[in-house]
CSV table of C-alpha atoms in Angstrom, one decimal:
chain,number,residue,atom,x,y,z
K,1,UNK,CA,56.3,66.0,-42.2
K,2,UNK,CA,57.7,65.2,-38.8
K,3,UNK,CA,59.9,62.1,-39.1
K,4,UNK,CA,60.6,62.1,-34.8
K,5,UNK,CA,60.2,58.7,-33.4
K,6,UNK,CA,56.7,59.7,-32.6
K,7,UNK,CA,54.8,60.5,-35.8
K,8,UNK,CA,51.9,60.6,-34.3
K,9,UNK,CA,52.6,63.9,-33.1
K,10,UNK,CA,52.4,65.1,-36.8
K,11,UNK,CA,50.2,66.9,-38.0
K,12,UNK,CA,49.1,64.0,-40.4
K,13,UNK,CA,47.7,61.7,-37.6
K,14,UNK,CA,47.1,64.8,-34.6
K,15,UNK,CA,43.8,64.6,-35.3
K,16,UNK,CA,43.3,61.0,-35.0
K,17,UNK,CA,45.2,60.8,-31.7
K,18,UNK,CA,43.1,63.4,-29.8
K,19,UNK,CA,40.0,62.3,-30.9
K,20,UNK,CA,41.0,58.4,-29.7
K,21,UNK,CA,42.4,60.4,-26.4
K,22,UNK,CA,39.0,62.1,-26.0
K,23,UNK,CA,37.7,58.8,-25.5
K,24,UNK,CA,40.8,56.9,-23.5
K,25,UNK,CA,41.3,54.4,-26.6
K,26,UNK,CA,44.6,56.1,-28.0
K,27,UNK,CA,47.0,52.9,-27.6
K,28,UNK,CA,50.4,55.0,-26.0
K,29,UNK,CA,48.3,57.1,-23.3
K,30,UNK,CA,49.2,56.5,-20.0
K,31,UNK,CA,47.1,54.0,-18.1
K,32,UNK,CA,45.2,55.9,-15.7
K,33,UNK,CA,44.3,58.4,-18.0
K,34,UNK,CA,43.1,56.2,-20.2
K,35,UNK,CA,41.2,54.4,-17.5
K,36,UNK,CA,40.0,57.6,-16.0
K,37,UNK,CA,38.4,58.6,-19.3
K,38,UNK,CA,37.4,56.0,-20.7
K,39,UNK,CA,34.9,55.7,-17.1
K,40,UNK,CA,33.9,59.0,-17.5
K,41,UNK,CA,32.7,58.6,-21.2
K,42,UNK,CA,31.1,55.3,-20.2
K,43,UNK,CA,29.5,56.4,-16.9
K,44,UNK,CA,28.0,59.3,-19.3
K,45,UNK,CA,26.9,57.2,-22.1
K,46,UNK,CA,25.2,54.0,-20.5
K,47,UNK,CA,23.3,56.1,-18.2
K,48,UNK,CA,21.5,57.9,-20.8
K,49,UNK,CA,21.7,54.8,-23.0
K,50,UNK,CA,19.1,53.7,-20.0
K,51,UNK,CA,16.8,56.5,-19.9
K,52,UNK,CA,16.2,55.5,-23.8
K,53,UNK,CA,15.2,52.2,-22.9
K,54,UNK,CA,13.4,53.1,-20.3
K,55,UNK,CA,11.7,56.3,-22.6
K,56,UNK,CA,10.8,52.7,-24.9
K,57,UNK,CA,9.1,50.5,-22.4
K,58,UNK,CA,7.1,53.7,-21.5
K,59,UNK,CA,5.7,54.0,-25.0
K,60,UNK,CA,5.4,50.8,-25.8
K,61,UNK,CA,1.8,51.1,-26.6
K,62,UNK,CA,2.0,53.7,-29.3
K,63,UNK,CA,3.9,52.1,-32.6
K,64,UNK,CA,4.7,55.3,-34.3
K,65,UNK,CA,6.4,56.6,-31.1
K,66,UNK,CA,8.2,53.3,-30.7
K,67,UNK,CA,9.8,53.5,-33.6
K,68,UNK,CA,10.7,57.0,-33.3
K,69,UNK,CA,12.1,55.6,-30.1
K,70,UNK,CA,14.4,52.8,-31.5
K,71,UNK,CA,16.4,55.1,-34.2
K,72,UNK,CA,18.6,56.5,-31.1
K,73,UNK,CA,18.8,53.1,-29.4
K,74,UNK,CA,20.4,51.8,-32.8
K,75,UNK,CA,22.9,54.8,-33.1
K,76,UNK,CA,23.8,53.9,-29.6
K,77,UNK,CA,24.3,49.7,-30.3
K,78,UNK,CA,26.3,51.2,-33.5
K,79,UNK,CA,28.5,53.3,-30.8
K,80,UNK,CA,28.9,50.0,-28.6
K,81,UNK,CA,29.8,47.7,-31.3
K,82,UNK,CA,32.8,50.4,-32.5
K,83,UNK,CA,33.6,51.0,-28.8
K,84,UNK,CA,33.9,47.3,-27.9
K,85,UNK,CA,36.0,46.3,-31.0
K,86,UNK,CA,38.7,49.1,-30.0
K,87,UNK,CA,38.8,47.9,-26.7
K,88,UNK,CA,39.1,44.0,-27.5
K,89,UNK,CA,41.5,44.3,-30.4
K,90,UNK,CA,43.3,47.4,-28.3
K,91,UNK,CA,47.0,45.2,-28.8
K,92,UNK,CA,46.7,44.7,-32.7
K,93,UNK,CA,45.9,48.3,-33.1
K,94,UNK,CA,48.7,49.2,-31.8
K,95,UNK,CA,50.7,47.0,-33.2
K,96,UNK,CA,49.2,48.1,-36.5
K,97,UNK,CA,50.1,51.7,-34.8
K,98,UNK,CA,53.9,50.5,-34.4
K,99,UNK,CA,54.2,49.1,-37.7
K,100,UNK,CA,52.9,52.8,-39.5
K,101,UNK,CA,55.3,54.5,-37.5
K,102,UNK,CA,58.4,51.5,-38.3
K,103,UNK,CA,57.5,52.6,-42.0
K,104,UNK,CA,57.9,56.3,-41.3
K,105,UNK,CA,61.3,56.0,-39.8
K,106,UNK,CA,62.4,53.2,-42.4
K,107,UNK,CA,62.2,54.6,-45.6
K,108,UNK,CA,64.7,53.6,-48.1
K,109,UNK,CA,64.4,56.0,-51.2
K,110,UNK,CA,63.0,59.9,-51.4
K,111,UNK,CA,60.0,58.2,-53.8
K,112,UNK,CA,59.0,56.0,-50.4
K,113,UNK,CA,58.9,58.8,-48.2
K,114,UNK,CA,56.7,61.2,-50.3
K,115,UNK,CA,54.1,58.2,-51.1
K,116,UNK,CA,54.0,58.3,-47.3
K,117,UNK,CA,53.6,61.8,-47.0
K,118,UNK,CA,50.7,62.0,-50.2
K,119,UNK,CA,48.6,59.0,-48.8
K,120,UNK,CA,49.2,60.2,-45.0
K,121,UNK,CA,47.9,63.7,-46.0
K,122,UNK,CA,45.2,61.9,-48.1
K,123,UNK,CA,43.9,60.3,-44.4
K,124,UNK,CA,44.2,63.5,-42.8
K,125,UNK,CA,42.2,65.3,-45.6
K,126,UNK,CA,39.3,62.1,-45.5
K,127,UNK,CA,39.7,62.3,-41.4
K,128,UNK,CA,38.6,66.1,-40.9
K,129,UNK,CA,35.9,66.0,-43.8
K,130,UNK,CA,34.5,62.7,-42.3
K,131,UNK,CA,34.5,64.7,-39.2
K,132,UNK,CA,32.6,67.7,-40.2
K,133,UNK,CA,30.2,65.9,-41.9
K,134,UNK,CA,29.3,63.7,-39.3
K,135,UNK,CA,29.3,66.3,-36.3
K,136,UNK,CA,27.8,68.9,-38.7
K,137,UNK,CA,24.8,65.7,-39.5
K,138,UNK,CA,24.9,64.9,-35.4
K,139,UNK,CA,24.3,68.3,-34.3
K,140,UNK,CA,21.6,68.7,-36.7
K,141,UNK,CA,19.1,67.0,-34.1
K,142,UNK,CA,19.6,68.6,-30.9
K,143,UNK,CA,19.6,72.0,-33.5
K,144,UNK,CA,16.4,71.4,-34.5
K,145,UNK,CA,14.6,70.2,-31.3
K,146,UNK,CA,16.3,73.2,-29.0
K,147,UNK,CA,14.9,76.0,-32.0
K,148,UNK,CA,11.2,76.5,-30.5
K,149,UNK,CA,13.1,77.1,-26.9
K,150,UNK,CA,15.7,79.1,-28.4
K,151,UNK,CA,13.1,81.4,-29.7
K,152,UNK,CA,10.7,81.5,-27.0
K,153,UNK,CA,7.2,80.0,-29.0
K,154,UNK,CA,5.1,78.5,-26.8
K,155,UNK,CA,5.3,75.2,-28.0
K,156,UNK,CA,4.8,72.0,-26.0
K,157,UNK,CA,5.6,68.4,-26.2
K,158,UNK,CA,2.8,65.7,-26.5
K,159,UNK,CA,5.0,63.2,-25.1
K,160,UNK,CA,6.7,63.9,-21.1
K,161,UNK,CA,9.4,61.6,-22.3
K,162,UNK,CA,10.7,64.5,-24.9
K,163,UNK,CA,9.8,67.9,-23.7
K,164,UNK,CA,11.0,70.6,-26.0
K,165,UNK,CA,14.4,70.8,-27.1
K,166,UNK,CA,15.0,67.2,-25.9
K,167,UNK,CA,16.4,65.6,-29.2
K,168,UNK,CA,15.3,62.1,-28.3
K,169,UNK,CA,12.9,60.3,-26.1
K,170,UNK,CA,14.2,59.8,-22.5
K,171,UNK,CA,12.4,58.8,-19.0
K,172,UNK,CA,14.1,59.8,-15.9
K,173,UNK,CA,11.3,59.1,-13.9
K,174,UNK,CA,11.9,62.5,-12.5
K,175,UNK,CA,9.8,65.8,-13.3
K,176,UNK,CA,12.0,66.8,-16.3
K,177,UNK,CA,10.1,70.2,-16.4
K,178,UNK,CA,12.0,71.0,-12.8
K,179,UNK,CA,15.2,69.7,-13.9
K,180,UNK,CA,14.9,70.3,-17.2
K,181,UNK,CA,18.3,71.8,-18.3
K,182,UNK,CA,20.8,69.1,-16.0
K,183,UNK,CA,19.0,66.6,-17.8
K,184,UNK,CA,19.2,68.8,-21.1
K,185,UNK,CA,23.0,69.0,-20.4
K,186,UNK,CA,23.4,65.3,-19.9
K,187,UNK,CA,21.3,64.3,-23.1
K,188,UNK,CA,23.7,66.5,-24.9
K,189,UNK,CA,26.9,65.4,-23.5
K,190,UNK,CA,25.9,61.6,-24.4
K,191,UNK,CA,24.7,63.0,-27.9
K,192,UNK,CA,28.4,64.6,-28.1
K,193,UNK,CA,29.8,61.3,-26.7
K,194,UNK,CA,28.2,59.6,-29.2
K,195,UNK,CA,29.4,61.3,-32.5
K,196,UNK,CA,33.3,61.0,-31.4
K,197,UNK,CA,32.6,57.2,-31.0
K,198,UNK,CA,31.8,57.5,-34.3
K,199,UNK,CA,34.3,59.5,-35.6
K,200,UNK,CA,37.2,58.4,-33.6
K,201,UNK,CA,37.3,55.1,-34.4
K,202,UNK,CA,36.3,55.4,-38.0
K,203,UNK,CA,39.0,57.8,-39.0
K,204,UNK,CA,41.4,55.4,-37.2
K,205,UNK,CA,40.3,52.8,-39.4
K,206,UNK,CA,40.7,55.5,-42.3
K,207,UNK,CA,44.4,55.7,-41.8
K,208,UNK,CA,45.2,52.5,-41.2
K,209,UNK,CA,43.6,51.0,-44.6
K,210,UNK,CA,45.2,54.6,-46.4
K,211,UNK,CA,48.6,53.7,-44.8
K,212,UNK,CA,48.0,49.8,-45.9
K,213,UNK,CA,47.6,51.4,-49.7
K,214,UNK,CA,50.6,53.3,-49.3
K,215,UNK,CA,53.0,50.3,-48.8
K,216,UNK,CA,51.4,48.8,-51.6
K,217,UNK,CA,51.7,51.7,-53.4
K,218,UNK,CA,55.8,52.0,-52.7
K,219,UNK,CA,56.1,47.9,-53.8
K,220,UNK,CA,54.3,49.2,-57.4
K,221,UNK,CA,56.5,52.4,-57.6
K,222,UNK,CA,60.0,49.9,-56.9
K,223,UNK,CA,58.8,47.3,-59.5
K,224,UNK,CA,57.7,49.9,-62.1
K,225,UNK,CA,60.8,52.2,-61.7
K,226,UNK,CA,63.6,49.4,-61.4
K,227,UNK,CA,66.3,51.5,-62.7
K,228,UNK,CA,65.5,54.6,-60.5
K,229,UNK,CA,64.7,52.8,-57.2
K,230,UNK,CA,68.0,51.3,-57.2
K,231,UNK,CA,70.2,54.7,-58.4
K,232,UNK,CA,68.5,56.0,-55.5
K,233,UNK,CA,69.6,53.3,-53.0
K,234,UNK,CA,72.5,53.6,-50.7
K,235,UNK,CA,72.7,50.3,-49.7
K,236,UNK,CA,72.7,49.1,-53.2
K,237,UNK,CA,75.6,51.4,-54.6
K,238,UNK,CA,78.6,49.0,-54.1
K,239,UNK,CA,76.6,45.6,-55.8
K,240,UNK,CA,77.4,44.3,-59.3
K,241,UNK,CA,74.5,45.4,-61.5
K,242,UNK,CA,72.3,42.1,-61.6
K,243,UNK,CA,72.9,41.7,-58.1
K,244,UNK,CA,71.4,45.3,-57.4
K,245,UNK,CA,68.2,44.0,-59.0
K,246,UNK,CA,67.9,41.0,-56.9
K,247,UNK,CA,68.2,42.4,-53.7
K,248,UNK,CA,66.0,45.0,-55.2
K,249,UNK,CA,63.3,42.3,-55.8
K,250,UNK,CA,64.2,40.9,-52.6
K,251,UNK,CA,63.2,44.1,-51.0
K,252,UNK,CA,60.2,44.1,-52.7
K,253,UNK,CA,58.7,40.6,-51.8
K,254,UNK,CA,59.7,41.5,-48.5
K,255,UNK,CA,57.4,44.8,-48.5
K,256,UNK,CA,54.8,43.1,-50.4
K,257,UNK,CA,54.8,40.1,-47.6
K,258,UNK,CA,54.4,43.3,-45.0
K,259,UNK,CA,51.6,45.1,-47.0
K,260,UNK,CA,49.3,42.1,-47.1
K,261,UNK,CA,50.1,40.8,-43.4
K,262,UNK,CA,49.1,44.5,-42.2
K,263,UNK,CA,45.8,44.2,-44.7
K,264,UNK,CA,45.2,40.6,-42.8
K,265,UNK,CA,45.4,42.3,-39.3
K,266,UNK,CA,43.1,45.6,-40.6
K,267,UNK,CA,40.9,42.8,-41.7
K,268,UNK,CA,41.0,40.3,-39.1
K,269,UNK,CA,40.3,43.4,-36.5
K,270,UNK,CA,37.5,44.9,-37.8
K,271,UNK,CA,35.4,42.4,-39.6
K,272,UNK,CA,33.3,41.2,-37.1
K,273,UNK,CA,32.3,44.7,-36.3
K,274,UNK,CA,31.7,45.6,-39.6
K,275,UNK,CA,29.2,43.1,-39.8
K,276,UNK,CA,27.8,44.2,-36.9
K,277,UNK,CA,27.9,47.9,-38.2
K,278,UNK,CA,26.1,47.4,-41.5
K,279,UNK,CA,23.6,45.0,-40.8
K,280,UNK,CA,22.7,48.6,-38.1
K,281,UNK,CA,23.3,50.5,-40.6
K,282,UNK,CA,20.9,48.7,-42.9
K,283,UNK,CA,18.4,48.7,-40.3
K,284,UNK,CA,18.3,52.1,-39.3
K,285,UNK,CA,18.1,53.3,-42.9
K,286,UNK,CA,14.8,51.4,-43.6
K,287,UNK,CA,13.3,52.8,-40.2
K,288,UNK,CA,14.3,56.3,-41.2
K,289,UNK,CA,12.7,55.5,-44.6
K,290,UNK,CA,9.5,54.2,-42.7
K,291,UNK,CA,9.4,57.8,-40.6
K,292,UNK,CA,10.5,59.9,-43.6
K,293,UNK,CA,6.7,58.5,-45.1
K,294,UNK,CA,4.3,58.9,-42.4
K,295,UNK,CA,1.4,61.2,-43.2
K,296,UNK,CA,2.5,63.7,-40.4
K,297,UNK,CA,5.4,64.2,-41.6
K,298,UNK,CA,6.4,68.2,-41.6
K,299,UNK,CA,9.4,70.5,-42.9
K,300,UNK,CA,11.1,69.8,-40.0
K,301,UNK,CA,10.9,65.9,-39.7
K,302,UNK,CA,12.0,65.8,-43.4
K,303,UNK,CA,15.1,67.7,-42.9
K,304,UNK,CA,15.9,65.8,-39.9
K,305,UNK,CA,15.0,62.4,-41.6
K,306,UNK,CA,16.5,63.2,-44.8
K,307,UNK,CA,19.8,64.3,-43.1
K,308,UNK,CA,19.4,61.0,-41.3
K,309,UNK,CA,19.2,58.9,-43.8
K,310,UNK,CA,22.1,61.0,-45.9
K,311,UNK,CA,24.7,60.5,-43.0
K,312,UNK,CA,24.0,57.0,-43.2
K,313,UNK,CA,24.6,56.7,-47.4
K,314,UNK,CA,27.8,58.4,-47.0
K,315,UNK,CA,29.0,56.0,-43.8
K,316,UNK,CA,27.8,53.0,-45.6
K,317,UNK,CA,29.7,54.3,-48.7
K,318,UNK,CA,33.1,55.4,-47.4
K,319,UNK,CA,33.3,51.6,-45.5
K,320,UNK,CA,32.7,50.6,-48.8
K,321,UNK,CA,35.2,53.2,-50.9
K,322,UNK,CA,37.6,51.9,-48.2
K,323,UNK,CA,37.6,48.1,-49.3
K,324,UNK,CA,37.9,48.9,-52.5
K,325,UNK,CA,40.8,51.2,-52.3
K,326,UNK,CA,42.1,48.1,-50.5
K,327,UNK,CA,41.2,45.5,-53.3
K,328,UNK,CA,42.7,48.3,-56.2
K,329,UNK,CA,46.0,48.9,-55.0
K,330,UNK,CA,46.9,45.6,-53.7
K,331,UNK,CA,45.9,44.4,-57.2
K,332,UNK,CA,47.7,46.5,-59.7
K,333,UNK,CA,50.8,45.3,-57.9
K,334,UNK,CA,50.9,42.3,-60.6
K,335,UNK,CA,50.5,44.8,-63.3
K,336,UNK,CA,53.0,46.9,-62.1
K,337,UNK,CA,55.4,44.0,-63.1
K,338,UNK,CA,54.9,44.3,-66.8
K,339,UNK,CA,55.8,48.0,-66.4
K,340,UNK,CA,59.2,48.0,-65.1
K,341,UNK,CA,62.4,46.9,-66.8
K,342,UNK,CA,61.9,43.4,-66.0
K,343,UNK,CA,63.2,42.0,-68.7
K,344,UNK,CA,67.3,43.3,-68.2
K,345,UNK,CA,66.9,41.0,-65.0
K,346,UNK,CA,68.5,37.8,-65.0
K,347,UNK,CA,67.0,34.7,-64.9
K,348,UNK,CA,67.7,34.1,-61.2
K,349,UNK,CA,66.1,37.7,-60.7
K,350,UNK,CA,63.2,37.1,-62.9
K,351,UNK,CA,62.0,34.2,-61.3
K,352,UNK,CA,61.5,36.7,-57.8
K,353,UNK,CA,59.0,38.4,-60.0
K,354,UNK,CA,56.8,35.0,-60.1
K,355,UNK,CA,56.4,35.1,-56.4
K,356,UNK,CA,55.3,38.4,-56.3
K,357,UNK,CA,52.7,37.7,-59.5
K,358,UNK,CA,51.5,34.5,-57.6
K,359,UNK,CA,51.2,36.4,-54.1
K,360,UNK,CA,49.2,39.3,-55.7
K,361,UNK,CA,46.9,37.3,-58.1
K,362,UNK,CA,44.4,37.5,-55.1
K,363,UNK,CA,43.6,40.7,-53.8
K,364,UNK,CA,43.9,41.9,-50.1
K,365,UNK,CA,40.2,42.7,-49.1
K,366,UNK,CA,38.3,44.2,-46.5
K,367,UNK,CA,35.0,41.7,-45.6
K,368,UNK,CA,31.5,41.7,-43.6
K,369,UNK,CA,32.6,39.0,-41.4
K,370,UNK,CA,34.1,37.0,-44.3
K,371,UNK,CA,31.1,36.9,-45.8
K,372,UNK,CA,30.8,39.9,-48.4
K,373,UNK,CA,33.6,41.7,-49.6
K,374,UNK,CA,33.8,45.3,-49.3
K,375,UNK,CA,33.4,47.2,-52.6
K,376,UNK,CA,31.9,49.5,-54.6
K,377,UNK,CA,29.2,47.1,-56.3
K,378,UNK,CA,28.4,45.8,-52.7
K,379,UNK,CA,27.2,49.3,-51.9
K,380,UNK,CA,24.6,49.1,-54.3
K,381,UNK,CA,24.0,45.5,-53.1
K,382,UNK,CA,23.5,46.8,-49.2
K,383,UNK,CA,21.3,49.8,-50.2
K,384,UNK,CA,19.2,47.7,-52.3
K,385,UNK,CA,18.8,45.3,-49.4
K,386,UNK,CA,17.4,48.8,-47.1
K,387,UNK,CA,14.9,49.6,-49.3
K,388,UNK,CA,13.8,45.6,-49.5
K,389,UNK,CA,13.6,45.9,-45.3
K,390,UNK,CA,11.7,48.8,-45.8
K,391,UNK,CA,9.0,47.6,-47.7
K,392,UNK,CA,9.0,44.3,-45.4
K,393,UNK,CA,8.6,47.6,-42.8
K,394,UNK,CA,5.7,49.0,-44.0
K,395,UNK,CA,3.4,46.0,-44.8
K,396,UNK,CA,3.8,45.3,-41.3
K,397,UNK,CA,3.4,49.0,-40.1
């Protein structure tokens, strides 16, 4: 891997910076670029953001259609709520930023750099296939609604707010039949605007929480291999042999102290939007639900709706995956103890251990606005909760 003072040039975290770049949120870019883009993708997005609305007030009188309707609008509050964390907590991500790329140039041992290197690659291997997926799901609508135009059927639209190959319901208040294909263009610019949102900042969160598990991660692998950590050492060679474990354990509590302040600043930045982001989430899986059982429901709407609702499980679950990747490694930290050669310690080292044991008998975790923590069993907990709004959906459908 590239260990220049800019790691983000890597191929590990490439990825990640042009996609935060496409958008003008990457932390380094210059100001005026970032400026520049950033009013470009805005212009862009709240414009057609506004022809949605507009598309709803028009067809306000038929329910069905409304809620046909709202399923864009809440993809595009999802894209606002990530957009507007990013740019209010702009400083602690890069700080968080800094402090990944102070770790790659600070390495102490071979063992610290290659658990860089196998979480870093493990980001970059989540980042790209969190990016198909969702681009692959995104482009499944405007796919679908452009195929009768594609192959010249004579198929029209029962609504003017979505002629053919329109993907959602807009109002222009324009003759979209005479300019059909600007408008066509600017739908699916929005749409593309839409799905980097999406992937830009969640693979950014991606590599911050893997990078988080990493550190943790080098703190098991110094406690559990004592004897090797400090052989391998520089700075350690020319110490008496208890003294070697001290600082050792000094080091340790120091990286421990690191790890969990960095899993307090991942957690403190994106908690509130996380809220935000599931209670959407929730939402727009029990309206897809609702659709995905009308009695007019065809081949077509059940691909799309299924699709819908899959991209949504597999969001919901890798937010999910994420906290408790978070919760696991800061935790076996304290077991980690038992399984070094803590014992040929003195007493003056041993009693370092303690702090470490005391400091990691509470797990770092990653919360819905402090008030559910994210994990594997809260999944369950949040889908169960969809399919309860769904019902509540129904009965009043």
């Amino acid at each position: 891997m590239d260990t220049s003072s800019d790691i983000f040039q890597s191929r590990q975290y490439k990825l990640n910076r042009i996609l935060l770049s496409m958008l003008g949120q990457w932390p380094f870019q210059k100001e005026r670029y970032k400026r520049g883009i950033f009013v470009t993708v805005a212009f862009i997005g709240i414009t057609q953001f506004i022809t949605q609305v507009l598309a709803l007030v028009t067809l306000r009188h038929n329910v069905d259609v409304i809620f046909e309707a709202i399923a864009p609008l809440l993809v595009n509050s999802l894209c606002v709520v990530k957009i507007t964390n990013f740019i209010y907590n702009t400083k602690e991500i890069k700080i968080l930023l800094m402090h990944v790329q102070k770790d790659w140039q600070s390495w102490v041992i071979d063992r610290e750099f290659e658990i860089l290197h196998q979480f870093a690659e493990k980001g970059r291997t989540i980042t790209i296939r969190y990016a198909t997926g969702i681009y692959a799901f995104g482009c499944l609508f405007p796919f679908l609604a452009i195929i009768p135009k594609i192959v010249g059927k004579n198929v029209t639209s029962a609504y003017s707010t979505r002629p053919v190959g329109f993907p959602y319901h807009v109002e222009y208040f324009v003759d979209l039949n005479k300019y059909y294909y600007p408008v066509l263009i600017h739908n699916y610019l929005a749409t593309s605007i839409r799905l980097t949102i999406i992937v830009a900042t969640d693979t950014c969160t991606i590599i911050l929480i893997i990078h988080c598990c990493a550190l943790f991660a080098i703190i098991r692998y110094r406690l559990e291999h004592i004897r090797i950590s400090i052989e391998q050492d520089k700075r350690l060679a020319f110490l008496e042999e208890d003294e070697k474990m001290y600082k050792n354990f000094v080091y340790c509590i120091k990286k421990h102290e690191d790890a969990i302040q960095f899993a307090n600043c991942v957690e403190n930045i994106f908690k509130n939007a996380l809220s935000a982001e599931v209670c959407i989430t929730v939402f727009m899986m029990s309206l897809s639900a609702l659709q995905a059982t009308t009695e007019t429901l065809t081949p077509q709407l059940a691909i799309r709706h299924g699709a819908y609702i899959l991209a949504q499980l597999l969001l919901l679950f890798l937010k999910c995956w994420l906290g408790q990747q978070i919760i696991d490694h800061s935790d076996r930290v304290y077991s980690s103890i038992y399984r070094g050669e803590w014992y040929e310690a003195s007493t003056k080292s041993q009693k370092l251990l303690s702090m470490i044991m005391l400091r990691s008998s509470s797990p770092s975790t990653l919360t819905i606005g402090k008030i559910m923590v994210l994990s594997l069993p809260s999944y369950s907990a949040i889908v169960r909760a969809s399919a309860s709004y769904f019902t509540v959906l129904r009965s009043v459908r």
